[in-house]
C-alpha cells in the first residue's frame, strides 16, 4: 500500500515548475540561455549574475517576483549534481562570513543609522534572496524543499549548514503557529491528500486502503496543520482513536477488523501517531501546539471525552538497555532479578543472561522467559523514562511529550508486537497522559529538570 515517496516528490516538483514558469513570464528581462543540467563551472558566472539581479531588486513587485520565479525554475531544471552546485554557490558566496559581519557592525557603529538598519545589513544575502519567494505561487514550498536539501548537504559542508540554520529563523517566522490552519482529514478528503498521509506516516505504516479508511472512521480522527501558502501540503498530522479507557496495544487499536464504536460513548482520546511531513521544517516545532489544539477541539465537539493520552513508542529503550548491560554488567540488575533468571538459563548469568534471552527469536512467546523478563524490562524502562541528562529526558519521544506538559502515565508490556516494536523497545509502549488542567504546571516542572510520572511508574522504577 505504501506509495513510493518519489511519486509524491515528482508531483510536487512538477507543480513547482509549472507555477514558476507562469510567474517568470511576467519578468521583462531576457535572462539568456538556460543553465545546463549539471551546472558546469563555466555556467556559474551566469548563475551568479541571475542571483545578483534578484538581489538588486530593480523594478516593481511583479518584476521582482518574475526574477525569483525564473531563478527557481532554473534550479528545478537542474540535475541532482547541478542542484548541489547551485546550493553550494549560494551558501558559500552569498552567506555572511564572520569577517563581513564584523565589518558591517563597525560601519554601523561609526554612523547614526537605527538598530533596524543593522539588522537588515546582517541578514545573509542568500536569505534576502529567498525572502522574495514568499510572494511567488508555490514559492514557500520551494524554500522549504530547498532547506531540506541544504540540511542534507550541511552534514558535510559548513556553509550549507550555516545557511540551513539561517533559513530556520526565516521559516520559523513564516510558519508561526498563529498562521496555521487546523484541518480535520477524513475519508471524503481529496485523494491526493490521502495519498500524502500514506506517504508521510512515520510511526505506524498504513498498509492498505482498508487500513487508511479504518484510521479515518467515525471513532477515529486525523488532524493536520496547513499553511495558507501551502494549502495542499500538510505540515504535521496526528491520528487519534476514540476509545473507552487507556489503550495499551497498538495492534488491537489499529485492527481494521474491529467493529466501529460510537464516538459519543468514548471517554478517552488516544494520540497514537504524530508525523512531520516536511523535512525542510526540521527544528521548527508544531507538535506541542497541534496536540493542544486537537485536545481543545475534541473537548468542544465531544464533551464525553475526559482523558487525553498517547500510545507512544520508546525508540531509545533497547539501545539504552544494551549499553547499560555492556558498561555496568550485573550492576544493572537487582539481586532478586538475577536470581529470577536462574530457572530459564543455565548458560549465562546476570546481565549476560538477559541479553542472551533477548537474542532468542520470539522469546516473548516462551511463557517462562516472558515471565522472567517482564519485571526486569519494566523496571529498566521506568528508570529510563524518568531519568534525565542535563535536564532532558533520555528518550526523544519522552522529551517531546514531557516538554508539552504530559505525565508518564503507564507502561504497556508487549504494546507493539511488530518487528520494529521489538527492535526499538522489546515491544514495550508507554502512555503519556495530558490532563489539560495540569499541562502548564507539568511543563514548568519539566523545564526545571523534573519528570512528572504517575505513582505506578515511579514504583516500577524503584523495583
Coordinates of C-alpha atoms in Angstrom, one line a residue:
X1 CA 0.0 0.0 0.0
X2 CA 2.8 2.4 0.9
X3 CA 3.1 4.8 -2.1
X4 CA 6.6 5.5 -3.5
X5 CA 7.9 8.6 -1.9
X6 CA 9.4 9.5 -5.3
X7 CA 6.0 9.7 -6.9
X8 CA 4.9 12.4 -4.3
X9 CA 8.2 14.3 -4.9
X10 CA 7.8 14.2 -8.7
X11 CA 4.3 15.6 -8.5
X12 CA 5.4 18.4 -6.2
X13 CA 8.3 19.3 -8.4
X14 CA 6.1 19.4 -11.5
X15 CA 3.7 21.7 -9.6
X16 CA 6.5 24.0 -8.6
X17 CA 7.9 24.1 -12.2
X18 CA 4.5 25.0 -13.6
X19 CA 3.9 27.8 -11.1
X20 CA 7.4 29.2 -11.7
X21 CA 7.1 29.1 -15.5
X22 CA 3.8 31.0 -15.3
X23 CA 5.2 33.6 -13.0
X24 CA 8.5 34.0 -14.8
X25 CA 6.7 35.1 -17.9
X26 CA 5.9 38.3 -16.1
X27 CA 9.6 39.2 -15.9
X28 CA 10.7 41.7 -18.6
X29 CA 14.4 40.9 -18.5
X30 CA 15.9 38.4 -21.0
X31 CA 17.9 36.0 -18.9
X32 CA 19.8 34.4 -21.6
X33 CA 20.5 30.7 -22.4
X34 CA 19.3 28.2 -19.8
X35 CA 21.7 26.7 -17.4
X36 CA 22.9 23.2 -18.3
X37 CA 21.6 20.4 -16.1
X38 CA 24.9 19.6 -14.3
X39 CA 25.8 23.3 -14.0
X40 CA 29.3 23.1 -15.3
X41 CA 31.8 25.6 -13.9
X42 CA 31.5 27.9 -16.9
X43 CA 27.8 28.3 -16.1
X44 CA 28.5 29.5 -12.6
X45 CA 29.1 33.2 -13.7
X46 CA 25.7 33.3 -15.4
X47 CA 24.1 31.8 -12.3
X48 CA 25.6 34.4 -10.1
X49 CA 24.5 37.2 -12.5
X50 CA 20.9 36.0 -12.1
X51 CA 21.3 35.9 -8.3
X52 CA 22.8 39.4 -8.3
X53 CA 19.9 40.6 -10.4
X54 CA 17.4 39.2 -7.9
X55 CA 19.3 40.8 -5.0
X56 CA 19.4 44.2 -6.7
X57 CA 15.6 44.2 -6.7
X58 CA 15.1 46.6 -9.6
X59 CA 11.6 47.4 -10.8
X60 CA 8.3 46.8 -9.2
X61 CA 6.9 43.8 -7.3
X62 CA 5.9 42.0 -10.5
X63 CA 9.4 42.2 -11.9
X64 CA 11.0 41.0 -8.6
X65 CA 8.7 38.1 -8.4
X66 CA 9.3 37.2 -12.0
X67 CA 13.1 37.2 -11.5
X68 CA 12.7 35.0 -8.4
X69 CA 10.4 32.6 -10.2
X70 CA 12.9 32.4 -13.2
X71 CA 15.7 31.6 -10.8
X72 CA 13.5 28.9 -9.1
X73 CA 12.6 27.5 -12.5
X74 CA 16.3 27.3 -13.4
X75 CA 17.1 25.5 -10.1
X76 CA 14.3 22.9 -10.7
X77 CA 15.6 22.2 -14.2
X78 CA 19.0 21.1 -12.9
X79 CA 20.1 17.5 -12.2
X80 CA 20.9 16.4 -8.6
X81 CA 24.6 17.3 -9.2
X82 CA 23.6 20.7 -10.6
X83 CA 21.3 21.5 -7.7
X84 CA 24.1 20.7 -5.3
X85 CA 26.5 23.1 -7.1
X86 CA 23.7 25.7 -7.1
X87 CA 23.2 25.4 -3.4
X88 CA 26.9 25.4 -2.5
X89 CA 27.4 28.5 -4.6
X90 CA 24.5 30.2 -2.8
X91 CA 25.7 29.1 0.6
X92 CA 29.4 29.9 0.1
X93 CA 29.3 33.1 -1.9
X94 CA 26.1 34.6 -0.6
X95 CA 26.3 33.9 3.1
X96 CA 27.6 36.3 5.7
X97 CA 31.1 35.2 7.0
X98 CA 32.2 36.4 10.4
X99 CA 34.7 38.9 9.0
X100 CA 32.0 40.5 6.8
X101 CA 29.6 40.7 9.8
X102 CA 32.3 42.4 11.9
X103 CA 32.9 45.0 9.2
X104 CA 29.2 45.6 8.9
X105 CA 28.9 46.2 12.7
X106 CA 31.9 48.5 12.8
X107 CA 30.5 50.5 9.9
X108 CA 27.1 50.8 11.7
X109 CA 28.8 51.9 14.9
X110 CA 30.6 54.7 13.1
X111 CA 27.3 56.0 11.7
X112 CA 24.0 57.1 13.1
X113 CA 21.6 54.5 11.5
X114 CA 19.0 53.0 13.8
X115 CA 19.3 49.4 15.0
X116 CA 16.9 48.1 12.5
X117 CA 19.3 49.1 9.7
X118 CA 22.0 46.9 11.2
X119 CA 19.5 44.0 11.4
X120 CA 18.9 44.3 7.7
X121 CA 22.6 44.5 6.9
X122 CA 23.4 41.4 8.9
X123 CA 20.9 39.3 7.1
X124 CA 22.8 37.0 4.7
X125 CA 22.2 37.9 1.0
X126 CA 21.1 34.3 0.4
X127 CA 18.3 34.6 3.0
X128 CA 17.3 38.0 1.5
X129 CA 17.1 36.3 -1.9
X130 CA 14.9 33.5 -0.7
X131 CA 12.6 36.0 1.0
X132 CA 11.5 37.0 -2.5
X133 CA 9.8 33.6 -2.9
X134 CA 7.1 34.3 -0.3
X135 CA 5.1 36.2 -2.9
X136 CA 5.6 33.6 -5.7
X137 CA 3.0 30.9 -6.2
X138 CA 4.4 27.7 -4.7
X139 CA 7.4 29.8 -3.5
X140 CA 7.1 28.9 0.2
X141 CA 7.1 25.2 -0.6
X142 CA 10.1 25.8 -2.8
X143 CA 12.1 27.3 0.1
X144 CA 11.0 24.5 2.4
X145 CA 12.2 21.9 0.0
X146 CA 15.4 23.8 -0.7
X147 CA 16.2 23.8 3.0
X148 CA 15.7 20.1 3.1
X149 CA 18.5 19.7 0.5
X150 CA 20.6 22.1 2.5
X151 CA 20.2 20.1 5.6
X152 CA 21.5 17.0 3.8
X153 CA 24.4 19.0 2.3
X154 CA 25.1 20.5 5.7
X155 CA 26.2 17.1 7.1
X156 CA 29.5 17.6 5.2
X157 CA 29.6 21.3 4.3
X158 CA 29.8 24.1 6.9
X159 CA 28.5 26.8 4.6
X160 CA 25.4 24.8 3.7
X161 CA 24.8 24.0 7.4
X162 CA 25.1 27.7 8.3
X163 CA 22.6 28.7 5.5
X164 CA 20.1 26.0 6.7
X165 CA 20.3 27.4 10.2
X166 CA 19.7 31.0 8.8
X167 CA 16.7 29.7 6.9
X168 CA 15.3 28.1 10.1
X169 CA 14.8 31.6 11.5
X170 CA 13.1 32.8 8.4
X171 CA 10.8 29.7 8.2
X172 CA 10.1 29.9 11.9
X173 CA 8.6 33.4 11.3
X174 CA 6.7 32.2 8.1
X175 CA 5.3 29.2 9.9
X176 CA 4.4 30.7 13.2
X177 CA 1.6 28.6 14.7
X178 CA -0.7 31.7 14.7
X179 CA -0.7 31.5 10.8
X180 CA -1.5 27.8 10.6
X181 CA -4.9 26.2 9.9
X182 CA -6.0 23.1 11.8
X183 CA -7.9 20.8 9.4
X184 CA -9.6 17.5 10.1
X185 CA -8.9 15.0 7.4
X186 CA -11.5 12.3 6.7
X187 CA -12.3 9.7 4.1
X188 CA -14.0 12.5 2.0
X189 CA -10.8 14.5 1.7
X190 CA -9.1 14.7 -1.7
X191 CA -7.4 11.5 -2.8
X192 CA -4.1 13.4 -3.3
X193 CA -4.2 14.4 0.4
X194 CA -5.0 10.9 1.5
X195 CA -2.0 9.6 -0.6
X196 CA 0.2 12.0 1.3
X197 CA -1.0 10.6 4.7
X198 CA 0.1 7.2 3.5
X199 CA 3.5 8.6 2.3
X200 CA 4.3 10.7 5.3
X201 CA 3.1 8.3 8.1
X202 CA 6.3 7.8 10.1
X203 CA 5.2 5.8 13.1
X204 CA 2.8 3.0 12.1
X205 CA 2.9 2.3 8.3
X206 CA -0.5 2.4 6.5
X207 CA -0.6 -0.9 4.7
X208 CA -3.8 -0.8 2.7
X209 CA -6.7 1.4 1.7
X210 CA -8.8 -0.5 4.2
X211 CA -6.2 0.4 6.9
X212 CA -6.4 4.0 5.9
X213 CA -10.2 4.0 5.9
X214 CA -10.2 2.5 9.4
X215 CA -8.0 5.3 10.7
X216 CA -10.5 7.8 9.3
X217 CA -13.6 6.1 10.6
X218 CA -16.2 7.7 12.8
X219 CA -14.4 6.6 16.0
X220 CA -11.1 7.9 14.7
X221 CA -9.8 11.4 14.0
X222 CA -7.0 12.8 11.9
X223 CA -6.0 16.4 12.2
X224 CA -3.2 18.3 10.3
X225 CA -1.7 21.8 10.3
X226 CA -1.6 23.6 7.0
X227 CA 0.0 26.9 5.9
X228 CA -2.1 29.2 3.8
X229 CA 0.7 29.4 1.2
X230 CA 0.9 25.6 1.1
X231 CA -2.8 24.6 1.1
X232 CA -2.2 21.1 -0.4
X233 CA 0.7 20.1 1.8
X234 CA 0.2 19.0 5.4
X235 CA 3.0 20.2 7.8
X236 CA 2.3 17.7 10.5
X237 CA -0.6 15.4 11.3
X238 CA -1.8 13.5 14.3
X239 CA -4.0 10.3 14.4
X240 CA -6.4 9.9 17.3
X241 CA -8.5 6.9 18.4
X242 CA -11.7 7.5 20.5
X243 CA -11.9 4.6 23.0
X244 CA -13.0 3.6 26.4
X245 CA -10.1 3.6 28.9
X246 CA -6.4 3.8 28.3
X247 CA -5.3 1.8 25.2
X248 CA -2.3 -0.5 25.7
X249 CA -1.7 -2.3 22.5
X250 CA -1.3 -0.6 19.1
X251 CA -2.1 -3.7 17.0
X252 CA -5.5 -4.0 18.7
X253 CA -6.0 -0.3 18.4
X254 CA -5.4 -0.4 14.6
X255 CA -7.2 -3.7 13.9
X256 CA -9.3 -2.9 10.8
X257 CA -11.5 -5.9 11.6
X258 CA -12.6 -4.5 14.9
X259 CA -16.1 -3.1 14.9
X260 CA -16.6 0.7 14.8
X261 CA -17.6 2.2 18.1
X262 CA -19.8 5.1 18.9
X263 CA -17.6 8.1 19.3
X264 CA -20.1 9.8 21.6
X265 CA -19.7 7.0 24.1
X266 CA -15.9 7.1 24.2
X267 CA -14.3 8.7 27.2
X268 CA -10.6 8.7 26.1
X269 CA -8.8 10.2 23.1
X270 CA -5.6 8.3 22.3
X271 CA -3.0 10.1 20.2
X272 CA -1.2 7.2 18.6
X273 CA 0.8 8.7 15.8
X274 CA 2.3 12.1 15.1
X275 CA 4.1 12.5 11.8
X276 CA 6.1 15.5 10.5
X277 CA 5.6 15.9 6.7
X278 CA 8.2 18.5 5.6
X279 CA 11.9 17.7 6.0
X280 CA 12.7 21.3 5.3
X281 CA 10.9 22.4 8.5
X282 CA 13.1 20.3 10.8
X283 CA 13.8 22.2 14.0
X284 CA 10.5 24.1 13.8
X285 CA 8.2 22.6 16.4
X286 CA 4.5 22.2 15.7
X287 CA 3.6 19.0 17.6
X288 CA 3.0 20.6 21.0
X289 CA 0.6 23.2 19.6
X290 CA -1.1 20.5 17.4
X291 CA -1.8 18.2 20.4
X292 CA -3.2 21.1 22.5
X293 CA -5.4 22.5 19.6
X294 CA -6.7 19.0 18.9
X295 CA -7.5 18.3 22.5
X296 CA -9.3 21.6 22.8
X297 CA -11.4 20.9 19.7
X298 CA -12.3 17.4 20.8
X299 CA -13.3 18.7 24.2
X300 CA -15.8 21.1 22.4
X301 CA -17.0 18.6 19.8
X302 CA -17.2 15.5 22.1
X303 CA -17.7 16.6 25.8
X304 CA -17.8 13.0 26.8
X305 CA -14.1 12.8 26.2
X306 CA -12.5 13.3 29.6
X307 CA -9.0 11.8 29.2
X308 CA -6.3 12.6 26.6
X309 CA -3.3 10.3 26.3
X310 CA -0.8 8.9 23.8
X311 CA 0.1 5.4 23.0
X312 CA 3.8 6.0 22.2
X313 CA 6.9 4.1 21.2
X314 CA 10.0 4.1 23.3
X315 CA 12.5 4.3 20.5
X316 CA 15.7 4.5 22.5
X317 CA 15.0 1.8 25.1
X318 CA 16.7 -1.2 23.6
X319 CA 19.8 0.7 22.8
X320 CA 19.9 2.1 26.3
X321 CA 19.5 -1.3 28.0
X322 CA 22.1 -2.9 25.8
X323 CA 24.5 0.0 26.6
X324 CA 23.9 -0.4 30.3
X325 CA 24.4 -4.1 30.1
X326 CA 27.8 -3.7 28.4
X327 CA 29.0 -0.8 30.6
X328 CA 27.5 -1.8 34.0
X329 CA 27.3 -5.5 33.7
X330 CA 25.4 -7.2 36.6
X331 CA 25.1 -3.9 38.5
X332 CA 22.3 -3.1 36.1
X333 CA 20.1 -5.7 37.9
X334 CA 19.0 -6.3 41.4
X335 CA 19.9 -9.5 43.2
X336 CA 16.3 -10.7 43.1
X337 CA 16.3 -10.1 39.3
X338 CA 19.5 -12.1 38.9
X339 CA 18.1 -14.9 41.0
X340 CA 14.8 -15.0 38.9
X341 CA 16.8 -15.7 35.8
X342 CA 18.1 -19.0 37.1
X343 CA 15.2 -21.2 36.1
X344 CA 15.3 -20.0 32.4
X345 CA 19.0 -20.0 31.7
X346 CA 22.0 -22.0 32.9
X347 CA 24.4 -20.9 30.2
X348 CA 24.8 -17.3 31.3
X349 CA 24.5 -15.2 34.4
X350 CA 23.1 -11.7 35.3
X351 CA 23.1 -9.1 32.5
X352 CA 24.7 -11.6 30.1
X353 CA 21.7 -13.9 30.6
X354 CA 19.3 -11.0 29.9
X355 CA 21.0 -10.2 26.6
X356 CA 21.2 -13.9 25.7
X357 CA 17.4 -14.4 26.3
X358 CA 16.5 -11.3 24.4
X359 CA 18.5 -12.5 21.4
X360 CA 16.4 -15.6 21.1
X361 CA 13.8 -15.5 18.3
X362 CA 10.3 -14.9 19.6
X363 CA 11.5 -15.0 23.2
X364 CA 8.2 -13.4 24.3
X365 CA 6.2 -16.4 23.2
X366 CA 8.0 -18.7 25.7
X367 CA 6.0 -18.3 28.9
X368 CA 8.9 -18.9 31.3
X369 CA 11.1 -16.3 29.6
X370 CA 8.3 -13.8 29.2
X371 CA 7.6 -14.1 33.0
X372 CA 11.3 -13.7 33.9
X373 CA 12.0 -10.7 31.7
X374 CA 8.8 -8.7 32.2
X375 CA 9.6 -7.3 35.6
X376 CA 13.2 -6.6 34.7
X377 CA 12.5 -4.8 31.4
X378 CA 9.6 -2.9 33.0
X379 CA 11.8 -1.6 35.8
X380 CA 14.6 -0.7 33.3
X381 CA 12.0 1.1 31.1
X382 CA 10.6 3.0 34.1
X383 CA 14.0 4.1 35.1
X384 CA 14.8 5.1 31.6
X385 CA 11.7 7.2 31.1
X386 CA 12.0 9.0 34.5
X387 CA 15.7 9.8 34.2
X388 CA 17.2 13.0 32.8
X389 CA 20.6 14.1 31.4
X390 CA 21.3 17.8 31.8
X391 CA 17.6 18.4 32.5
X392 CA 16.4 16.5 29.4
X393 CA 14.7 13.1 29.2
X394 CA 16.8 10.4 27.8
X395 CA 14.2 9.3 25.2
X396 CA 13.4 11.8 22.4
X397 CA 9.6 10.9 22.4
X398 CA 9.5 11.3 26.2
X399 CA 11.3 14.7 25.8
X400 CA 8.6 15.8 23.3
X401 CA 5.6 14.9 25.4
X402 CA 7.0 15.9 28.8
X403 CA 8.0 19.3 27.3
X404 CA 4.4 19.7 26.2
X405 CA 3.1 19.1 29.8
X406 CA 2.3 15.4 29.7
X407 CA 2.8 12.8 32.5
X408 CA 4.5 9.4 32.1
X409 CA 1.3 7.5 33.0
X410 CA 1.7 3.8 32.2
X411 CA 4.0 1.2 30.7
X412 CA 2.5 -1.4 28.4
X413 CA 4.1 -4.8 28.2
X414 CA 4.0 -6.1 24.6
X415 CA 2.2 -3.0 23.5
X416 CA 3.8 -3.2 20.0
X417 CA 4.4 -6.7 18.7
X418 CA 5.6 -5.6 15.3
X419 CA 9.2 -6.2 14.2
X420 CA 10.0 -2.6 14.7
X421 CA 8.4 -2.6 18.1
X422 CA 10.8 -5.3 19.3
X423 CA 13.7 -3.7 17.5
X424 CA 13.5 -0.4 19.4
X425 CA 11.9 -1.3 22.7
X426 CA 11.3 -5.0 23.2
X427 CA 7.7 -4.5 22.2
X428 CA 7.0 -2.1 25.1
X429 CA 5.0 1.1 24.7
X430 CA 4.0 3.9 27.1
X431 CA 1.0 6.1 27.7
X432 CA 1.7 9.8 28.2
X433 CA -1.3 11.5 29.7
X434 CA -2.4 15.0 29.1
X435 CA -4.5 16.4 31.9
X436 CA -5.5 19.7 30.4
X437 CA -5.7 21.5 33.8
X438 CA -2.2 20.4 34.7
X439 CA -0.4 20.8 31.4
X440 CA 1.2 24.2 32.2
X441 CA 2.4 23.1 35.7
X442 CA 3.8 19.9 34.3
X443 CA 5.6 21.8 31.6
X444 CA 7.2 24.1 34.2
X445 CA 8.3 21.1 36.3
X446 CA 10.0 19.5 33.3
X447 CA 11.6 22.8 32.4
X448 CA 13.2 22.7 35.9
X449 CA 14.5 19.2 35.3
X450 CA 11.8 17.1 36.9
X451 CA 10.0 14.3 35.1
X452 CA 6.4 14.1 36.1
X453 CA 5.3 10.4 36.3
X454 CA 2.4 8.5 37.8
X455 CA 2.8 6.6 41.1
X456 CA 2.7 3.4 39.3
X457 CA 5.6 4.3 37.1
X458 CA 7.6 5.7 40.0
X459 CA 7.0 2.5 41.9
X460 CA 8.1 0.4 38.9
X461 CA 11.3 2.4 38.6
X462 CA 12.2 1.5 42.2
X463 CA 11.6 -2.2 41.6

